PDB file of C-alpha atoms in Angstrom:
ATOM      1  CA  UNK A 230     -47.485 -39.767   3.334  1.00 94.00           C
ATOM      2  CA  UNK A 231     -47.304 -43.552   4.437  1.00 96.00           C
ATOM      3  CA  UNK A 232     -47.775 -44.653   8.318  1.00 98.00           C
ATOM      4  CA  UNK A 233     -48.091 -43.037  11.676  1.00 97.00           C
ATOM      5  CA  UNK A 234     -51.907 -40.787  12.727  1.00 98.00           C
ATOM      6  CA  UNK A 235     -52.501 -37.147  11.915  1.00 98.00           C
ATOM      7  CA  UNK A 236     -55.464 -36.537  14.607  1.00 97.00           C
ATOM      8  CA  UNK A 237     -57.141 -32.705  14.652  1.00 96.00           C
ATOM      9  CA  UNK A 238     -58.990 -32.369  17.954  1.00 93.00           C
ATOM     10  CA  UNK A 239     -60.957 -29.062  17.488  1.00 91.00           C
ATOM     11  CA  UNK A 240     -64.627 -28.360  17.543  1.00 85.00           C
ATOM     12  CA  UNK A 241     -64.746 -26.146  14.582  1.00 89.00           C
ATOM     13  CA  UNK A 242     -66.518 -27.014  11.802  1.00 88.00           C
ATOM     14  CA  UNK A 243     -64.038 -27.412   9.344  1.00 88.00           C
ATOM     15  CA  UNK A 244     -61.617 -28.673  11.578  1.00 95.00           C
ATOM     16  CA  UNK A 245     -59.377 -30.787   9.758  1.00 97.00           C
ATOM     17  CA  UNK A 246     -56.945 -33.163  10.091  1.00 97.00           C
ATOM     18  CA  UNK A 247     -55.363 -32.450   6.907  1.00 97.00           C
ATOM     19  CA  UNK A 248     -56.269 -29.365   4.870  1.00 94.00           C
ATOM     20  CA  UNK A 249     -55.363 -28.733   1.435  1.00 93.00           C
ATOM     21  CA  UNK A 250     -55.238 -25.648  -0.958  1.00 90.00           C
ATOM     22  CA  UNK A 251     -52.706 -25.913  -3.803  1.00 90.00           C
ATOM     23  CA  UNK A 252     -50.666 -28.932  -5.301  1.00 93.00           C
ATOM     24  CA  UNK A 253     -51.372 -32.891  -5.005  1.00 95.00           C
ATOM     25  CA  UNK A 254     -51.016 -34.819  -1.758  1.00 97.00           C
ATOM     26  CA  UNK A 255     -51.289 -38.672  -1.683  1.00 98.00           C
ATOM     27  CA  UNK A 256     -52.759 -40.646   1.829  1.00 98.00           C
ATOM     28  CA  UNK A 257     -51.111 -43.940   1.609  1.00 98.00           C
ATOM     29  CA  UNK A 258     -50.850 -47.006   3.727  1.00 97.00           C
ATOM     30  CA  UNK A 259     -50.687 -47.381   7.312  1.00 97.00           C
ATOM     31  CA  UNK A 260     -51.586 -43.537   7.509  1.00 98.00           C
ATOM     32  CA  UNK A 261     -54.662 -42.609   9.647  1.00 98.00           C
ATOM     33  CA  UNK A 262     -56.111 -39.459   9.826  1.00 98.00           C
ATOM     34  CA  UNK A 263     -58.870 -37.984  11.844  1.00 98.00           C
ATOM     35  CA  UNK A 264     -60.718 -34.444  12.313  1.00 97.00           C
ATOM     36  CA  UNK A 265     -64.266 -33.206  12.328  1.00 97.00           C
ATOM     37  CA  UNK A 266     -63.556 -33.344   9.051  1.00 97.00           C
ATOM     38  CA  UNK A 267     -60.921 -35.970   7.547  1.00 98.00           C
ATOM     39  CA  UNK A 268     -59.897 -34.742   4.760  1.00 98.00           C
ATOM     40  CA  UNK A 269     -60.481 -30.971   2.999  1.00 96.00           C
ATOM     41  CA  UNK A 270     -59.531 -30.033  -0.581  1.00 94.00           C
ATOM     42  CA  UNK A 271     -60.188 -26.179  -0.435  1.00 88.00           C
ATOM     43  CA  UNK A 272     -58.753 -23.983  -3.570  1.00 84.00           C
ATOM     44  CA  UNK A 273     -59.467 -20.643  -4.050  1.00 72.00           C
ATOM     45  CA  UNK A 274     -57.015 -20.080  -7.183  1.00 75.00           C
ATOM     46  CA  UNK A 275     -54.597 -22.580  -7.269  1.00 82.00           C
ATOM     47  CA  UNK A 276     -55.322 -26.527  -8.626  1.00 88.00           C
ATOM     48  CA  UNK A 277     -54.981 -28.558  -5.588  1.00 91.00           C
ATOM     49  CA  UNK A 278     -55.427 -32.855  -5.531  1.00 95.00           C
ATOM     50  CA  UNK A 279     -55.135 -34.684  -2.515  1.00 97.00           C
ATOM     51  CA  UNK A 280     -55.407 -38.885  -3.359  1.00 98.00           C
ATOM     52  CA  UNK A 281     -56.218 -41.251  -1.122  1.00 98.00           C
ATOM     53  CA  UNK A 282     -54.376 -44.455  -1.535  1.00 98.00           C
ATOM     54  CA  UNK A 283     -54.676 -46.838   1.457  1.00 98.00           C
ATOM     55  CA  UNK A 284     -55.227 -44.719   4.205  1.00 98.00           C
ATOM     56  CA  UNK A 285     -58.111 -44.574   6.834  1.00 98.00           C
ATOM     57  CA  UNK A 286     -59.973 -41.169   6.639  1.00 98.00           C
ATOM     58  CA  UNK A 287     -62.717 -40.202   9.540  1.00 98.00           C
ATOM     59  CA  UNK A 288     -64.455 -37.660   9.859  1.00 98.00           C
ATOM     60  CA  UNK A 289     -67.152 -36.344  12.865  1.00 97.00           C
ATOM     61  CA  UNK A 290     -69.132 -34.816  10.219  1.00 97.00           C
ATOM     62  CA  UNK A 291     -67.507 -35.546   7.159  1.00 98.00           C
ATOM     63  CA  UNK A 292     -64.700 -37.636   6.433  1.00 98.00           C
ATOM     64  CA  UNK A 293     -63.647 -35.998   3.047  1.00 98.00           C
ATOM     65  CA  UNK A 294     -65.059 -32.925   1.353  1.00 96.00           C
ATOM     66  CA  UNK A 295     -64.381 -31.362  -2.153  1.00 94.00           C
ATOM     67  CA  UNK A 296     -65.440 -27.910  -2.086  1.00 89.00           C
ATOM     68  CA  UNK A 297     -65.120 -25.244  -4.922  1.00 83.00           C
ATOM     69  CA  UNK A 298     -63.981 -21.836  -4.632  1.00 74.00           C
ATOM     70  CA  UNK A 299     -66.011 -18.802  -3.339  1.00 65.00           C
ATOM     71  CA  UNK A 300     -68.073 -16.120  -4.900  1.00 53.00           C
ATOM     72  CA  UNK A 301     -65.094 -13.854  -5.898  1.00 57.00           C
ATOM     73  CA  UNK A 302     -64.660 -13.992  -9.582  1.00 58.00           C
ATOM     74  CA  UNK A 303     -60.829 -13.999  -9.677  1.00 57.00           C
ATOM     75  CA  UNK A 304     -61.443 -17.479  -7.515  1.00 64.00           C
ATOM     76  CA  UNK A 305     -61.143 -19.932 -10.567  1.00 71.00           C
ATOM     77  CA  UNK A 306     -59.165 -22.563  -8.464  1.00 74.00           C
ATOM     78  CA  UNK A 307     -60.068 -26.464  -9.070  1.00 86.00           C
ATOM     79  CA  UNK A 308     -60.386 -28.545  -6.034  1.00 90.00           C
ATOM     80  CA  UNK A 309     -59.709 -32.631  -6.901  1.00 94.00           C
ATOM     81  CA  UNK A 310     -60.201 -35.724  -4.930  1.00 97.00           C
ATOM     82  CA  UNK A 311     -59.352 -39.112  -5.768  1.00 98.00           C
ATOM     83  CA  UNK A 312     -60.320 -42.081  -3.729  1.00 98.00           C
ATOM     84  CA  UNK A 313     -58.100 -45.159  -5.147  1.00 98.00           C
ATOM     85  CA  UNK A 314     -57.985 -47.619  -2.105  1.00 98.00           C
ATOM     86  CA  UNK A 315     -58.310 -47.595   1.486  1.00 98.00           C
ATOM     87  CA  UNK A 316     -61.482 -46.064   3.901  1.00 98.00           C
ATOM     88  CA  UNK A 317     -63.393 -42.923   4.195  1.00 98.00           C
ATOM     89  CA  UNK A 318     -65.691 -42.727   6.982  1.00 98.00           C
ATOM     90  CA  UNK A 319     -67.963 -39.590   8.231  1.00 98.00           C
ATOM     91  CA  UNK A 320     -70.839 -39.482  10.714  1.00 97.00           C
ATOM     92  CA  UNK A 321     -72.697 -37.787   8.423  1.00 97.00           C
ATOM     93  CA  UNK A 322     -71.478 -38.135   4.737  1.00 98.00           C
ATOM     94  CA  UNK A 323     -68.646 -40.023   3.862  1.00 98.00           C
ATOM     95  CA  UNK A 324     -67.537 -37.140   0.724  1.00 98.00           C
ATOM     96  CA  UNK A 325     -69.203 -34.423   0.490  1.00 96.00           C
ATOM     97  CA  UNK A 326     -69.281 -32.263  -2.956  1.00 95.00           C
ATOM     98  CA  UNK A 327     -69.320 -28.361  -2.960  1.00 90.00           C
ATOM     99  CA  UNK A 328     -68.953 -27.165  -6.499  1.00 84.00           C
ATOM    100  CA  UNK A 329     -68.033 -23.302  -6.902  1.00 78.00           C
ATOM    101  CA  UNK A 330     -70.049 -20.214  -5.870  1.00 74.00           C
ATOM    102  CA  UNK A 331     -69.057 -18.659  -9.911  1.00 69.00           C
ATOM    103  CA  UNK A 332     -69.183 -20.313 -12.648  1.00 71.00           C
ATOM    104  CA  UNK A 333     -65.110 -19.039 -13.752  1.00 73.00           C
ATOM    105  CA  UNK A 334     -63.953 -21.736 -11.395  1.00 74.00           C
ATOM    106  CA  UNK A 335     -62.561 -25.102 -12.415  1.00 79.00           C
ATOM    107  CA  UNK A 336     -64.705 -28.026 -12.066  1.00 85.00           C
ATOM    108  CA  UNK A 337     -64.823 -29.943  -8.124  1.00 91.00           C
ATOM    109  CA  UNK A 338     -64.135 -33.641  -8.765  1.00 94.00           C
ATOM    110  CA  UNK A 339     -64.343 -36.621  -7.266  1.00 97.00           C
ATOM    111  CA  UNK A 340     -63.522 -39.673  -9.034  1.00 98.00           C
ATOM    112  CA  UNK A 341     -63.597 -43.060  -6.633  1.00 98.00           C
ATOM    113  CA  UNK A 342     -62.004 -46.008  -8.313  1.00 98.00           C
ATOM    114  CA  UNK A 343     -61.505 -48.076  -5.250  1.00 98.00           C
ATOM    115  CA  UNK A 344     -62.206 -48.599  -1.382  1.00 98.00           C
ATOM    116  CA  UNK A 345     -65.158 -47.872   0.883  1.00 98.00           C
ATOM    117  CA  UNK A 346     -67.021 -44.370   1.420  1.00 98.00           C
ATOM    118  CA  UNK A 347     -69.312 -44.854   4.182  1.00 98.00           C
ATOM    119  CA  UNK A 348     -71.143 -41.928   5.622  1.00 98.00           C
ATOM    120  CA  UNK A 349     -74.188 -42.437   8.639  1.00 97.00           C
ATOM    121  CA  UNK A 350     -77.023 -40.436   6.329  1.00 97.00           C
ATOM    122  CA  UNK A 351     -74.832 -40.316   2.763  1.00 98.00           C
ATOM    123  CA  UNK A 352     -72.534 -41.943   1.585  1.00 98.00           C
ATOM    124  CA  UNK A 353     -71.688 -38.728  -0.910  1.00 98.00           C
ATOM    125  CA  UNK A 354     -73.781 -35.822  -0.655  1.00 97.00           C
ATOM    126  CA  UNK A 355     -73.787 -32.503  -3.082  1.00 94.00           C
ATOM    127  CA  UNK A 356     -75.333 -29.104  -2.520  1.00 89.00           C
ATOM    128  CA  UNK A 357     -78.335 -27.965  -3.813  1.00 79.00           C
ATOM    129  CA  UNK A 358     -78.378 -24.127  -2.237  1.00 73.00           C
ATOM    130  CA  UNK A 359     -79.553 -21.815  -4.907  1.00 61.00           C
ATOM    131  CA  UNK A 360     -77.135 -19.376  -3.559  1.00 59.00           C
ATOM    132  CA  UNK A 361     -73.886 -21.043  -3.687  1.00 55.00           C
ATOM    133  CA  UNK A 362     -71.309 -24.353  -4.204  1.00 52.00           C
ATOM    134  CA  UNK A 363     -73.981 -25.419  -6.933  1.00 61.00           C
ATOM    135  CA  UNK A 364     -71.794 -25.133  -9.863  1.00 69.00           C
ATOM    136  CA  UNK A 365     -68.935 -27.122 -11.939  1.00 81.00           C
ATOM    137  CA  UNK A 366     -69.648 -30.560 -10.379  1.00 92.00           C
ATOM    138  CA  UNK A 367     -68.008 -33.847 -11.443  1.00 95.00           C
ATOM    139  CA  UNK A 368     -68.343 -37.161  -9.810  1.00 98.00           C
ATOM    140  CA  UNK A 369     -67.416 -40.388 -11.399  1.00 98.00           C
ATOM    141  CA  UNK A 370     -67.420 -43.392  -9.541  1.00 98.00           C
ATOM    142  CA  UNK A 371     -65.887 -46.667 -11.386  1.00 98.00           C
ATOM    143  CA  UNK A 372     -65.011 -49.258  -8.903  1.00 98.00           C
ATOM    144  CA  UNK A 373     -65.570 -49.577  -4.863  1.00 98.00           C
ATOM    145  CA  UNK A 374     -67.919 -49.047  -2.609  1.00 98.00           C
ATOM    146  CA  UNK A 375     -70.269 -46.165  -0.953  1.00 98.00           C
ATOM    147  CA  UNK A 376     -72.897 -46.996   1.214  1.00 98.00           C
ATOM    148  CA  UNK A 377     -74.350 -45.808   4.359  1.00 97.00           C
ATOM    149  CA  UNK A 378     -73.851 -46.494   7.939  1.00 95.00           C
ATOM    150  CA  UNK A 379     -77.507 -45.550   9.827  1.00 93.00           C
ATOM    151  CA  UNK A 380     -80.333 -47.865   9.763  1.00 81.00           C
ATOM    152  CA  UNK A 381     -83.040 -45.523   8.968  1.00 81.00           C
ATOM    153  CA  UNK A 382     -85.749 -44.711   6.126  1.00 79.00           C
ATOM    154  CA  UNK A 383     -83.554 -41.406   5.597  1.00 88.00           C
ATOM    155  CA  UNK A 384     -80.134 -42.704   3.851  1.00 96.00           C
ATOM    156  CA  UNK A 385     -79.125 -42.118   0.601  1.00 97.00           C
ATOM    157  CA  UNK A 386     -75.676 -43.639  -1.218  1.00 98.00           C
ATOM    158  CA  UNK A 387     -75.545 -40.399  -3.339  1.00 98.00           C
ATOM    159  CA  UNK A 388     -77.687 -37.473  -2.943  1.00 96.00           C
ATOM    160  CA  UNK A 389     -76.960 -35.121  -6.409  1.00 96.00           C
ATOM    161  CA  UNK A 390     -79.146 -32.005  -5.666  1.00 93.00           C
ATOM    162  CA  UNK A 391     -76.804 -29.306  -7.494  1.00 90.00           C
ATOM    163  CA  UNK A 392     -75.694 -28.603 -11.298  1.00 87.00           C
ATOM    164  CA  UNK A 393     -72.782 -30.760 -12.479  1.00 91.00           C
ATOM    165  CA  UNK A 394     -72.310 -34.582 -13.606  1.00 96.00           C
ATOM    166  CA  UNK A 395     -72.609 -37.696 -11.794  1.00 98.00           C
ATOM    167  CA  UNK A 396     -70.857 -41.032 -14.121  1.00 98.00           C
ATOM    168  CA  UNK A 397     -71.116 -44.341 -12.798  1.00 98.00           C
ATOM    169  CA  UNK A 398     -69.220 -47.445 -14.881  1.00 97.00           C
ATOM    170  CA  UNK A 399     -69.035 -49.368 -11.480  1.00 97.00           C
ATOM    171  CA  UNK A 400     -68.744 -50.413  -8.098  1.00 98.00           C
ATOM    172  CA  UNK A 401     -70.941 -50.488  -5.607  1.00 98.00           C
ATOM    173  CA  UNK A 402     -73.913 -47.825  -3.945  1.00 98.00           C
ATOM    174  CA  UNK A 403     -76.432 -48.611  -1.786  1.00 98.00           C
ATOM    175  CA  UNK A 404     -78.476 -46.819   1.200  1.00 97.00           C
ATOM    176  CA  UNK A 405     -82.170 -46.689   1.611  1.00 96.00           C
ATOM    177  CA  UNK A 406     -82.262 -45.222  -1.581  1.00 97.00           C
ATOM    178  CA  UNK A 407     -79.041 -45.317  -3.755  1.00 97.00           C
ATOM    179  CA  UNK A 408     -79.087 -42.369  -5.881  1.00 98.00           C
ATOM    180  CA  UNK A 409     -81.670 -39.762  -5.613  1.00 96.00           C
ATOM    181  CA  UNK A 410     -80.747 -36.880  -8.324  1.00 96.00           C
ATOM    182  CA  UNK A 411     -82.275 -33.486  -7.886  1.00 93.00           C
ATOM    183  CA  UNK A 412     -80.060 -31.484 -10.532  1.00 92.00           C
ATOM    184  CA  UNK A 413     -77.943 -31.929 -13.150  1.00 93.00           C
ATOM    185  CA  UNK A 414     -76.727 -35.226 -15.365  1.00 96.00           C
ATOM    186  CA  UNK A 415     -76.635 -39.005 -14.609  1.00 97.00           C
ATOM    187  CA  UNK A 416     -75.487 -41.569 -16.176  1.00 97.00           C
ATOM    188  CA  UNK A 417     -75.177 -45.056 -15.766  1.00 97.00           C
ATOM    189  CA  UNK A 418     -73.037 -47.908 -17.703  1.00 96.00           C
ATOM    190  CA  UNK A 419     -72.369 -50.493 -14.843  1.00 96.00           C
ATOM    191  CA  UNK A 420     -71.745 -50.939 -11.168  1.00 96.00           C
ATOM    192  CA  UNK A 421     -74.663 -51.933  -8.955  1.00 97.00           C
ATOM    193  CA  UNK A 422     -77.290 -49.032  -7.581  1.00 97.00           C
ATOM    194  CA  UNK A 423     -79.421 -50.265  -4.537  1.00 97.00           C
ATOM    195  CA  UNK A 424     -81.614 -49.162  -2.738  1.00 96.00           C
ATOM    196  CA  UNK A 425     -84.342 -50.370   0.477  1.00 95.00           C
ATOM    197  CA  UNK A 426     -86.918 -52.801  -0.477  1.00 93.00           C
ATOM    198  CA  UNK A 427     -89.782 -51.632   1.378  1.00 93.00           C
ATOM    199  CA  UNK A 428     -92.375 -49.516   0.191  1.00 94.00           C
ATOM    200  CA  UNK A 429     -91.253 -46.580  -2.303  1.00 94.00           C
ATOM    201  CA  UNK A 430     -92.089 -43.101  -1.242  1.00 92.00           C
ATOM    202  CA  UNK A 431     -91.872 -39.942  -1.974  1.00 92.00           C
ATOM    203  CA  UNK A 432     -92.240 -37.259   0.768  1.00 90.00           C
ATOM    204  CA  UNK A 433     -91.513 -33.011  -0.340  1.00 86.00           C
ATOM    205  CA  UNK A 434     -88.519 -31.903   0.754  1.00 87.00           C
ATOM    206  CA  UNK A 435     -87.259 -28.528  -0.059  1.00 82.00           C
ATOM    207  CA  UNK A 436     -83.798 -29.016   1.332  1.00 83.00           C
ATOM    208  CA  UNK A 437     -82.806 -32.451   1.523  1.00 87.00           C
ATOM    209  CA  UNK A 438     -83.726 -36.047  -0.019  1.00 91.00           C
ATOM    210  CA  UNK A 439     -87.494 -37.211  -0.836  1.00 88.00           C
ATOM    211  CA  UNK A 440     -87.091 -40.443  -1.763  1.00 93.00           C
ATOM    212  CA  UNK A 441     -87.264 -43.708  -0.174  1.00 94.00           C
ATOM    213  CA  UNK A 442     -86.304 -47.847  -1.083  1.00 95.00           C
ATOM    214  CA  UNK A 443     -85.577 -47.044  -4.665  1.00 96.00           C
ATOM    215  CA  UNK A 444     -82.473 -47.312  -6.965  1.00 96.00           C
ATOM    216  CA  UNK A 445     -82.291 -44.229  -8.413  1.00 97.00           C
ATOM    217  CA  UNK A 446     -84.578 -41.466  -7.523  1.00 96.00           C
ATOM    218  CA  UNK A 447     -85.555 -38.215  -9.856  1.00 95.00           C
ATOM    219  CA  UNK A 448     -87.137 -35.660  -7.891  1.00 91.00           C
ATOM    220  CA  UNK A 449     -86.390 -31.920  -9.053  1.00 90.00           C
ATOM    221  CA  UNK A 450     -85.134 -29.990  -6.353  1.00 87.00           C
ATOM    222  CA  UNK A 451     -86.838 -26.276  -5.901  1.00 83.00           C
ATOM    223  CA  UNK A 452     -84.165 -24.698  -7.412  1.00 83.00           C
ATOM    224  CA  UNK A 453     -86.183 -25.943 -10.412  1.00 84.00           C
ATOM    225  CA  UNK A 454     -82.339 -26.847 -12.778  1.00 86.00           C
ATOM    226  CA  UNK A 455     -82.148 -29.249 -15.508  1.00 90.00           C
ATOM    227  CA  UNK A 456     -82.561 -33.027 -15.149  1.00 94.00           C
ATOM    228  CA  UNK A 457     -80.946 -35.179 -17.385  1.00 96.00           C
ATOM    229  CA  UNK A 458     -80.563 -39.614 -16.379  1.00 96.00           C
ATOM    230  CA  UNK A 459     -79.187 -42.520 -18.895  1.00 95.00           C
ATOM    231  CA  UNK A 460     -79.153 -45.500 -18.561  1.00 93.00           C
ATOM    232  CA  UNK A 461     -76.414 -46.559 -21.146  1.00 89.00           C
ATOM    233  CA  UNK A 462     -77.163 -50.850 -20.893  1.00 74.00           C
ATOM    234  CA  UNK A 463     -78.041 -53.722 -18.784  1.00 77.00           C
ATOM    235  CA  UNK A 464     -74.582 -54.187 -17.185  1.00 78.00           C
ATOM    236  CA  UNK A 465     -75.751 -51.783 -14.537  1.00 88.00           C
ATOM    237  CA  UNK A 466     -77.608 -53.268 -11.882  1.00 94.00           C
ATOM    238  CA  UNK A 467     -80.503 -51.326 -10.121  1.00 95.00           C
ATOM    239  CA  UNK A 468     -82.982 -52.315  -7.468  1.00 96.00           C
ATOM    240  CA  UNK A 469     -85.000 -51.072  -4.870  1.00 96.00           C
ATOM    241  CA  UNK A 470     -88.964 -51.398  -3.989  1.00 96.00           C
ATOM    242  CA  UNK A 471     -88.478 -49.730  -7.440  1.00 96.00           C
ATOM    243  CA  UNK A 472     -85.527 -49.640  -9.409  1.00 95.00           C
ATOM    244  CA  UNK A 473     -86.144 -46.296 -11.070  1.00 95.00           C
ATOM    245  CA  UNK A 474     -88.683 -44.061  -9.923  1.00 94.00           C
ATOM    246  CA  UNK A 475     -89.719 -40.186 -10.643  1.00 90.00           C
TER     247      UNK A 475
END
């Protein structure tokens, strides 16, 4: 879909302006679409892709999320978004990630080669609830640019508080902190990670971020999963008030 506005005025929560839940869409140029939420992959057993190629995505809330299928077992859908060029914007994340409630289901994954995520609090934000969309997570980011909007302590480029896999090769992340990781595997090979360069902090959080102007933040979350970070080489650039910090 090229050109014209797809605009979803509800009040719902997941109130869309486009919604899909089987087979590949692409979002090209000139198209703008709008919705409490921009954009929503949602499977339950199909494969379903929607790219965005050029178009400007807002959101209220969100202006893109990924989210995995439910708790029923016979849900093994795979829910895929691909951010090539063009804008997504949401007030409060820009993507957010919802893996699968059970473990059958395919993997929820993101991969950003291009454009600009911008979210007010995250730029991309997972979920760590111990009792669901914490499973079969994959994010790779290898070119563009996710940031945040707000100018607070609070922000975070990419909050990873959930079990799945978190790759970035490049681009660009930054918030007040740029990547705190609560769960699961990150690694690093390029790109630049920054984060505020005030005074790092730490401050207990059992549903949310903790960290503050660092790079990349470790900080289990109290759902008490693995944590695994590496840093492959020096063609990754990381600062903060720390660069790295646990």
């Amino acid at each position: 879909i090229k050109n014209g506005v797809i605009e979803n005025y509800g009040t719902s929560g997941t109130a869309s302006g486009v919604t899909a839940s089987r087979g590949s869409l692409t979002l090209g140029e000139g198209l703008q679409v709008s919705g409490n939420i921009g954009v929503y992959v949602d499977p339950a057993t199909n494969v379903c892709t929607i790219t965005i190629d050029g178009a400007s995505v807002t959101g209220a809330t969100y202006g893109a999320v990924a989210e995995g299928p439910g708790s029923t077992k016979t849900h093994i859908g795979t829910a895929n978004l691909i951010v090539k060029s063009g804008s997504v914007t949401g007030g409060t994340a820009g993507i957010a990630v919802y893996g699968a409630d059970n473990a059958n289901a395919g993997i929820t994954s993101v991969v950003i080669s291009g454009g600009t995520i911008s979210g007010g609090t995250y730029g991309i934000a997972g979920n760590g609830n111990v009792d669901k969309h914490i499973v079969n997570t994959s994010i790779q980011i290898t070119g563009g640019t996710v940031q945040t909007t707000n100018v607070d302590s609070s922000t975070t480029g990419i909050y990873h508080p959930q079990k799945g896999t978190l790759v970035v090769s490049g681009g660009a992340i930054s918030g007040m902190t740029g990547i705190e990781i609560r769960a699961g595997e990150l690694t690093v090979s390029g790109g630049s990670i920054t984060g505020g360069n005030g005074t790092p902090s730490f401050t207990a959080n059992g549903n949310g971020t903790t960290a503050q102007n660092i790079g990349i933040a470790v900080a289990q979350h109290t759902t008490k999963e693995d944590i695994s970070v590496t840093i492959n080489n020096d063609a990754a650039q990381v600062s903060g008030g720390y660069a790295l910090a646990e």
